[in-house]
Coordinates of C-alpha atoms in Angstrom, one line a residue:
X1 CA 112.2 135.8 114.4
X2 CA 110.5 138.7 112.8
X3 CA 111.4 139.3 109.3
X4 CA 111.3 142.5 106.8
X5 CA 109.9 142.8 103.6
X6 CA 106.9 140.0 103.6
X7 CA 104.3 142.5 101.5
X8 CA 107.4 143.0 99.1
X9 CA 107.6 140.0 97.9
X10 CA 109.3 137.6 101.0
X11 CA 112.6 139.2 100.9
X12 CA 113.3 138.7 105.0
X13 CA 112.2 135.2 105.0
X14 CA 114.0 134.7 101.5
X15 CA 117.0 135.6 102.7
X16 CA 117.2 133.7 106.2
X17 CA 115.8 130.5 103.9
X18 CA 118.4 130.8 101.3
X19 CA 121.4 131.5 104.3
X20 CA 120.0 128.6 106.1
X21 CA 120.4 126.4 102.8
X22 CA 124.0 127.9 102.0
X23 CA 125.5 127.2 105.7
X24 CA 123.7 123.7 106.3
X25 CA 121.4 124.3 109.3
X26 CA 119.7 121.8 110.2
X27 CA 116.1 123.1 110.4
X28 CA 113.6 120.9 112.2
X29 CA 110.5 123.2 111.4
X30 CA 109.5 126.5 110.6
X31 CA 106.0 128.2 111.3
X32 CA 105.0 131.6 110.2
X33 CA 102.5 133.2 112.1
X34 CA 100.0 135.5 110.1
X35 CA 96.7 136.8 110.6
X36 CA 96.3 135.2 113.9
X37 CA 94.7 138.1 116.1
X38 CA 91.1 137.4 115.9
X39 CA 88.2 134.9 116.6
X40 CA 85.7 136.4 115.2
X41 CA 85.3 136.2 111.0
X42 CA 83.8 138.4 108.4
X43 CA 81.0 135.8 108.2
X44 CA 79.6 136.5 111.6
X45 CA 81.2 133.6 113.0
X46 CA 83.2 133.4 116.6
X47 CA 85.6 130.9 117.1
X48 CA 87.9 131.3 119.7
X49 CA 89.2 128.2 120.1
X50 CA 90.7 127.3 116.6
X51 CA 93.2 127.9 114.4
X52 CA 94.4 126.7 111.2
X53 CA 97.6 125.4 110.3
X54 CA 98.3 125.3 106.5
X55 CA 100.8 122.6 105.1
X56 CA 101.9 121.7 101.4
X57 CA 101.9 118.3 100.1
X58 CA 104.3 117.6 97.3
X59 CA 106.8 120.1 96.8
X60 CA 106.4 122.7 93.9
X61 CA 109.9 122.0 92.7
X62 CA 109.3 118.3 92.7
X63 CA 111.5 116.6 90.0
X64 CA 110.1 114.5 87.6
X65 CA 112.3 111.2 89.5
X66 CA 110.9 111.9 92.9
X67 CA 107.1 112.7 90.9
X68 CA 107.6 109.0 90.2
X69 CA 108.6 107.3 93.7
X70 CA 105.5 109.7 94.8
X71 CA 103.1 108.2 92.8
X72 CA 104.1 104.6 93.5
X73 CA 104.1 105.1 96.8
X74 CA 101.1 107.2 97.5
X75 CA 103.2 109.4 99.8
X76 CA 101.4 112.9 98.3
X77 CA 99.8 113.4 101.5
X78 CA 103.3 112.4 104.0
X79 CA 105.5 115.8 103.0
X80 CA 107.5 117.1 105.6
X81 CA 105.5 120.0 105.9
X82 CA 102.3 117.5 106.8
X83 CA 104.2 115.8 109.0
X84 CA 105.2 118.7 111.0
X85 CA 102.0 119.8 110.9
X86 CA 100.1 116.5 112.1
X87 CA 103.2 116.6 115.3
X88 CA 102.1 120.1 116.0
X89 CA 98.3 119.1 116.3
X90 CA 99.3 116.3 118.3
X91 CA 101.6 118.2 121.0
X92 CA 99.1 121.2 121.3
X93 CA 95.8 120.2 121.4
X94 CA 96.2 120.4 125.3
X95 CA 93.9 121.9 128.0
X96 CA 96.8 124.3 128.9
X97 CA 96.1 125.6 124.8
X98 CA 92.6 125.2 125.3
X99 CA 92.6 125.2 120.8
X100 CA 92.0 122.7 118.3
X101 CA 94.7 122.8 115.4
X102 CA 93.0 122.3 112.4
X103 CA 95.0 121.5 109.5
X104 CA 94.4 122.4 106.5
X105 CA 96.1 120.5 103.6
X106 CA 97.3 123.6 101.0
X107 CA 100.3 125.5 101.2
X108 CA 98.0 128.6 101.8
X109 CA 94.8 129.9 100.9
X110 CA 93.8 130.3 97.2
X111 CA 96.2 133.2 95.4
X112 CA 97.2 133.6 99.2
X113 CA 101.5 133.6 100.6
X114 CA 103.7 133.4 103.7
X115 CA 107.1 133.7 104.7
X116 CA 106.7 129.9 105.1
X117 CA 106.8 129.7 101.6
X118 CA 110.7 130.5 100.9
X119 CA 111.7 127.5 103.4
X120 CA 109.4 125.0 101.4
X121 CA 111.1 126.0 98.0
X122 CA 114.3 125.2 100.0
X123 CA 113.1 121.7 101.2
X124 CA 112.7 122.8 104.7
X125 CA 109.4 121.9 106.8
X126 CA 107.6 124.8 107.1
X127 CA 103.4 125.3 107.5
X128 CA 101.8 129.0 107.8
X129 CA 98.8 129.1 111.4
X130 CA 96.0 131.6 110.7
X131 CA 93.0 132.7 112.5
X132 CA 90.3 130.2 111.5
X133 CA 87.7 132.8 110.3
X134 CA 89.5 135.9 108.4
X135 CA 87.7 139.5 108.2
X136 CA 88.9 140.8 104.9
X137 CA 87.9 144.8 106.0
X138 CA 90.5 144.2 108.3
X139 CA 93.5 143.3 105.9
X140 CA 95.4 145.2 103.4
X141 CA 92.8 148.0 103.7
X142 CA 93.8 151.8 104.3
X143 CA 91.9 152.8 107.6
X144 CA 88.8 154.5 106.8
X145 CA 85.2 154.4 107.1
X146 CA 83.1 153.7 104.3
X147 CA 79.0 152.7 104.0
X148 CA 79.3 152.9 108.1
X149 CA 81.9 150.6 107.7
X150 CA 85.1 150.5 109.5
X151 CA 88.0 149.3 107.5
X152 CA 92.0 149.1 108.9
X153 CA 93.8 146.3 111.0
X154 CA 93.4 148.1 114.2
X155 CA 93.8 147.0 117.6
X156 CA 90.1 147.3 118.3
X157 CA 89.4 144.0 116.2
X158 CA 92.3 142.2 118.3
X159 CA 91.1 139.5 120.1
X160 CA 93.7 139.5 122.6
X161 CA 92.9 136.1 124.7
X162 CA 92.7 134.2 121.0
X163 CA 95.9 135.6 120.1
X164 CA 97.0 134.3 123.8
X165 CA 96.3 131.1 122.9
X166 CA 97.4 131.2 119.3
X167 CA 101.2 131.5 121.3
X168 CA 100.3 128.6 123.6
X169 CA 99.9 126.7 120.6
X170 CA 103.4 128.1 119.0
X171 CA 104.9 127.4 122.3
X172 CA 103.7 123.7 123.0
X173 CA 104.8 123.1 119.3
X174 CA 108.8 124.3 119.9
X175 CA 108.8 123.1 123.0
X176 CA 107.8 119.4 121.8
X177 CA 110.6 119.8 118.9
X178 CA 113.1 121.5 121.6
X179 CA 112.8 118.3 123.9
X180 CA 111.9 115.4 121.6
X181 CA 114.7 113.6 119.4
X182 CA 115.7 114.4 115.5
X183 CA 113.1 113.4 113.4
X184 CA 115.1 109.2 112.2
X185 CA 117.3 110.1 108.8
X186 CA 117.7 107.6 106.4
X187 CA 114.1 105.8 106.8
X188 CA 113.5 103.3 103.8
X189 CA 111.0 100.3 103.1
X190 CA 112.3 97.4 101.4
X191 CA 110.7 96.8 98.6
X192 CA 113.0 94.0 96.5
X193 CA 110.6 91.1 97.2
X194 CA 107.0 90.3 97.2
X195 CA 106.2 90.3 100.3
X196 CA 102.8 90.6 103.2
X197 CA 105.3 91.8 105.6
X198 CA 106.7 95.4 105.9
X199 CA 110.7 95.6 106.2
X200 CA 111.6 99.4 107.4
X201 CA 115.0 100.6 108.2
X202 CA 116.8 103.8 109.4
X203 CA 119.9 105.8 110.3
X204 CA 120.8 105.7 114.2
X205 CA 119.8 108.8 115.7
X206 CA 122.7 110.4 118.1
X207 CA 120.9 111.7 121.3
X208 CA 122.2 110.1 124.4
X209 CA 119.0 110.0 125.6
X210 CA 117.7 108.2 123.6
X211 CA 114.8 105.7 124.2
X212 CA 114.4 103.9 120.6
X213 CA 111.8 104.2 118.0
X214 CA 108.0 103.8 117.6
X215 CA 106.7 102.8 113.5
X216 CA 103.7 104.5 112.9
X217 CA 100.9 103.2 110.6
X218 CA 97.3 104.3 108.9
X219 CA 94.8 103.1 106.2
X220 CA 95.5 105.3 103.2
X221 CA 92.5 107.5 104.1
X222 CA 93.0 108.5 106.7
X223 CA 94.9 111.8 107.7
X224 CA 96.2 111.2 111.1
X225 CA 98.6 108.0 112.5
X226 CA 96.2 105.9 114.0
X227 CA 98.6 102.8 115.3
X228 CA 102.4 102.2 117.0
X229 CA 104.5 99.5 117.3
X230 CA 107.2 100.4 119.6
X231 CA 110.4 98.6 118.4
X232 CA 113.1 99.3 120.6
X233 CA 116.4 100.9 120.4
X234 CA 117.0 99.5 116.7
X235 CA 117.8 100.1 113.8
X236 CA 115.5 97.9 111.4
X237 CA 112.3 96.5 112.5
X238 CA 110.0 93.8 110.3
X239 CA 106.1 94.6 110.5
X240 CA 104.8 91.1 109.9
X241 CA 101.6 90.2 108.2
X242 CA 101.0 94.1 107.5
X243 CA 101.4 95.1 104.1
X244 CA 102.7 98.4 102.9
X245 CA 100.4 97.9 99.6
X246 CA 97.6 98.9 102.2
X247 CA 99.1 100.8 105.1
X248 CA 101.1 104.4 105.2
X249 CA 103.9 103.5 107.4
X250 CA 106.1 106.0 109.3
X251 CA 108.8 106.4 111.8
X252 CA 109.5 108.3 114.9
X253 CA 112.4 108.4 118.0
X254 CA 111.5 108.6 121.4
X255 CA 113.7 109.1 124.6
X256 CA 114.0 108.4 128.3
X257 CA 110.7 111.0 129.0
X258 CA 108.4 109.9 126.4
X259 CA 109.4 112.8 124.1
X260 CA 108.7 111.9 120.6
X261 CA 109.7 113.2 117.0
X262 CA 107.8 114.1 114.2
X263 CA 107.4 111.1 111.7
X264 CA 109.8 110.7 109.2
X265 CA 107.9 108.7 106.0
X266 CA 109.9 106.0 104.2
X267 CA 111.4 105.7 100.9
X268 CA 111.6 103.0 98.9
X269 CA 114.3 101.1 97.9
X270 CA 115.1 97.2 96.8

């Protein structure tokens, strides 16, 4: 969609957030696209084959409850917002994008905003691409030369094959959330009794394609998943030996092709 009003303070973006919240829709990921036309930075630097992707961690209208589950679970860094971002690296980082999706973990850059940023005050998962090296004489300037200098976001500073594959990326990402499964709902660890194994469980998700699920785990520190266990069509699956004092743990659908969800990251309950 292309919204009004962004400079002005959000107002498009506001208002499609704040419907969306009103009526219910069920929202699987928003991504704004801006400043995404060149590869080429005010620094001198080319790079045509990344882009960022920008994703907030905790929410800023975290209440104090959910403050407190955060910090006992060390779940700062598993938002919706970073989960949707790490699924988008991890559909479109393809030869047929020919980009690297480099995530950045911020809500935007410093004093910086998006039209992103009305869905995440709603609770929705929403992350803001930009163009990996920004030219600042060629945003939010009046068109002019000054010093020899040209200023102005004109079309001669549009790196046309970047922005190409800037939409490959965009397209690879909806198409992955298109085809794959609802993130799983209702994903908790048990945490009632001392334990070395991990107890997860999770709402039944409704596609009649579906395959079954896949839990995801990492050390702490580290940003990406970097193990599966696929489970089966189930509802509750026991991790044994693997503790969730030292592991992130996650969990995803899959069906009949392989398609697979974003990650949906547990809470905790007794």
């Amino acid at each position: 969609m292309a919204v009004a009003g962004e400079e002005q303070g959000l107002f498009g973006s506001t208002h499609y957030a704040e419907l969306a919240r009103q009526q219910g829709w069920n929202i699987a990921g928003m991504i704004t696209n801006d400043i995404v036309g060149s590869s080429l930075g005010q620094n001198g630097f080319r790079d045509p084959n990344t882009v960022r992707l920008f994703a907030e961690g905790p929410p800023a209208n975290e209440t104090p409850e959910e403050a407190v589950v955060r910090r006992t679970t060390g779940s700062e860094n598993d938002s919706p917002a970073r989960q949707l971002a790490r699924y988008a690296k991890s559909v479109a980082e393809t030869t047929a994008t020919d980009m690297r999706v480099r995530i950045i973990y911020r809500r935007d850059r410093y004093l910086r905003g998006g039209d992103h940023i009305p869905f995440l005050e709603r609770r929705f998962p929403a992350a803001r691409f930009t163009e990996v090296n920004e030219d600042y004489r060629h945003q939010h300037q009046d068109v002019r030369v000054e010093d020899g200098v040209q200023f102005g976001d004109l079309t001669d500073f549009v790196d046309f094959d970047y922005t190409t594959r800037v939409a490959r990326v965009n397209g690879a990402t909806l198409a992955g959330l298109a085809s794959a499964p609802a993130a799983p709902s209702g994903v908790v660890v048990h945490t009632g009794q001392l334990s070395v194994d991990t107890a997860l469980e999770w709402d039944a998700n409704v596609e009649p394609d579906l395959a079954g699920y896949e839990i995801v785990y990492r050390e702490t520190v580290q940003p990406y998943w970097t193990h599966t266990i696929k489970v089966g069509n189930v509802t509750s699956h026991t991790v044994k030996g693997i503790t969730k004092d030292n592991f992130l743990f996650g969990v995803r659908a899959i069906d009949s092709d392989g398609n697979r969800s974003p990650v949906t990251f547990p809470q905790p309950v007794e």
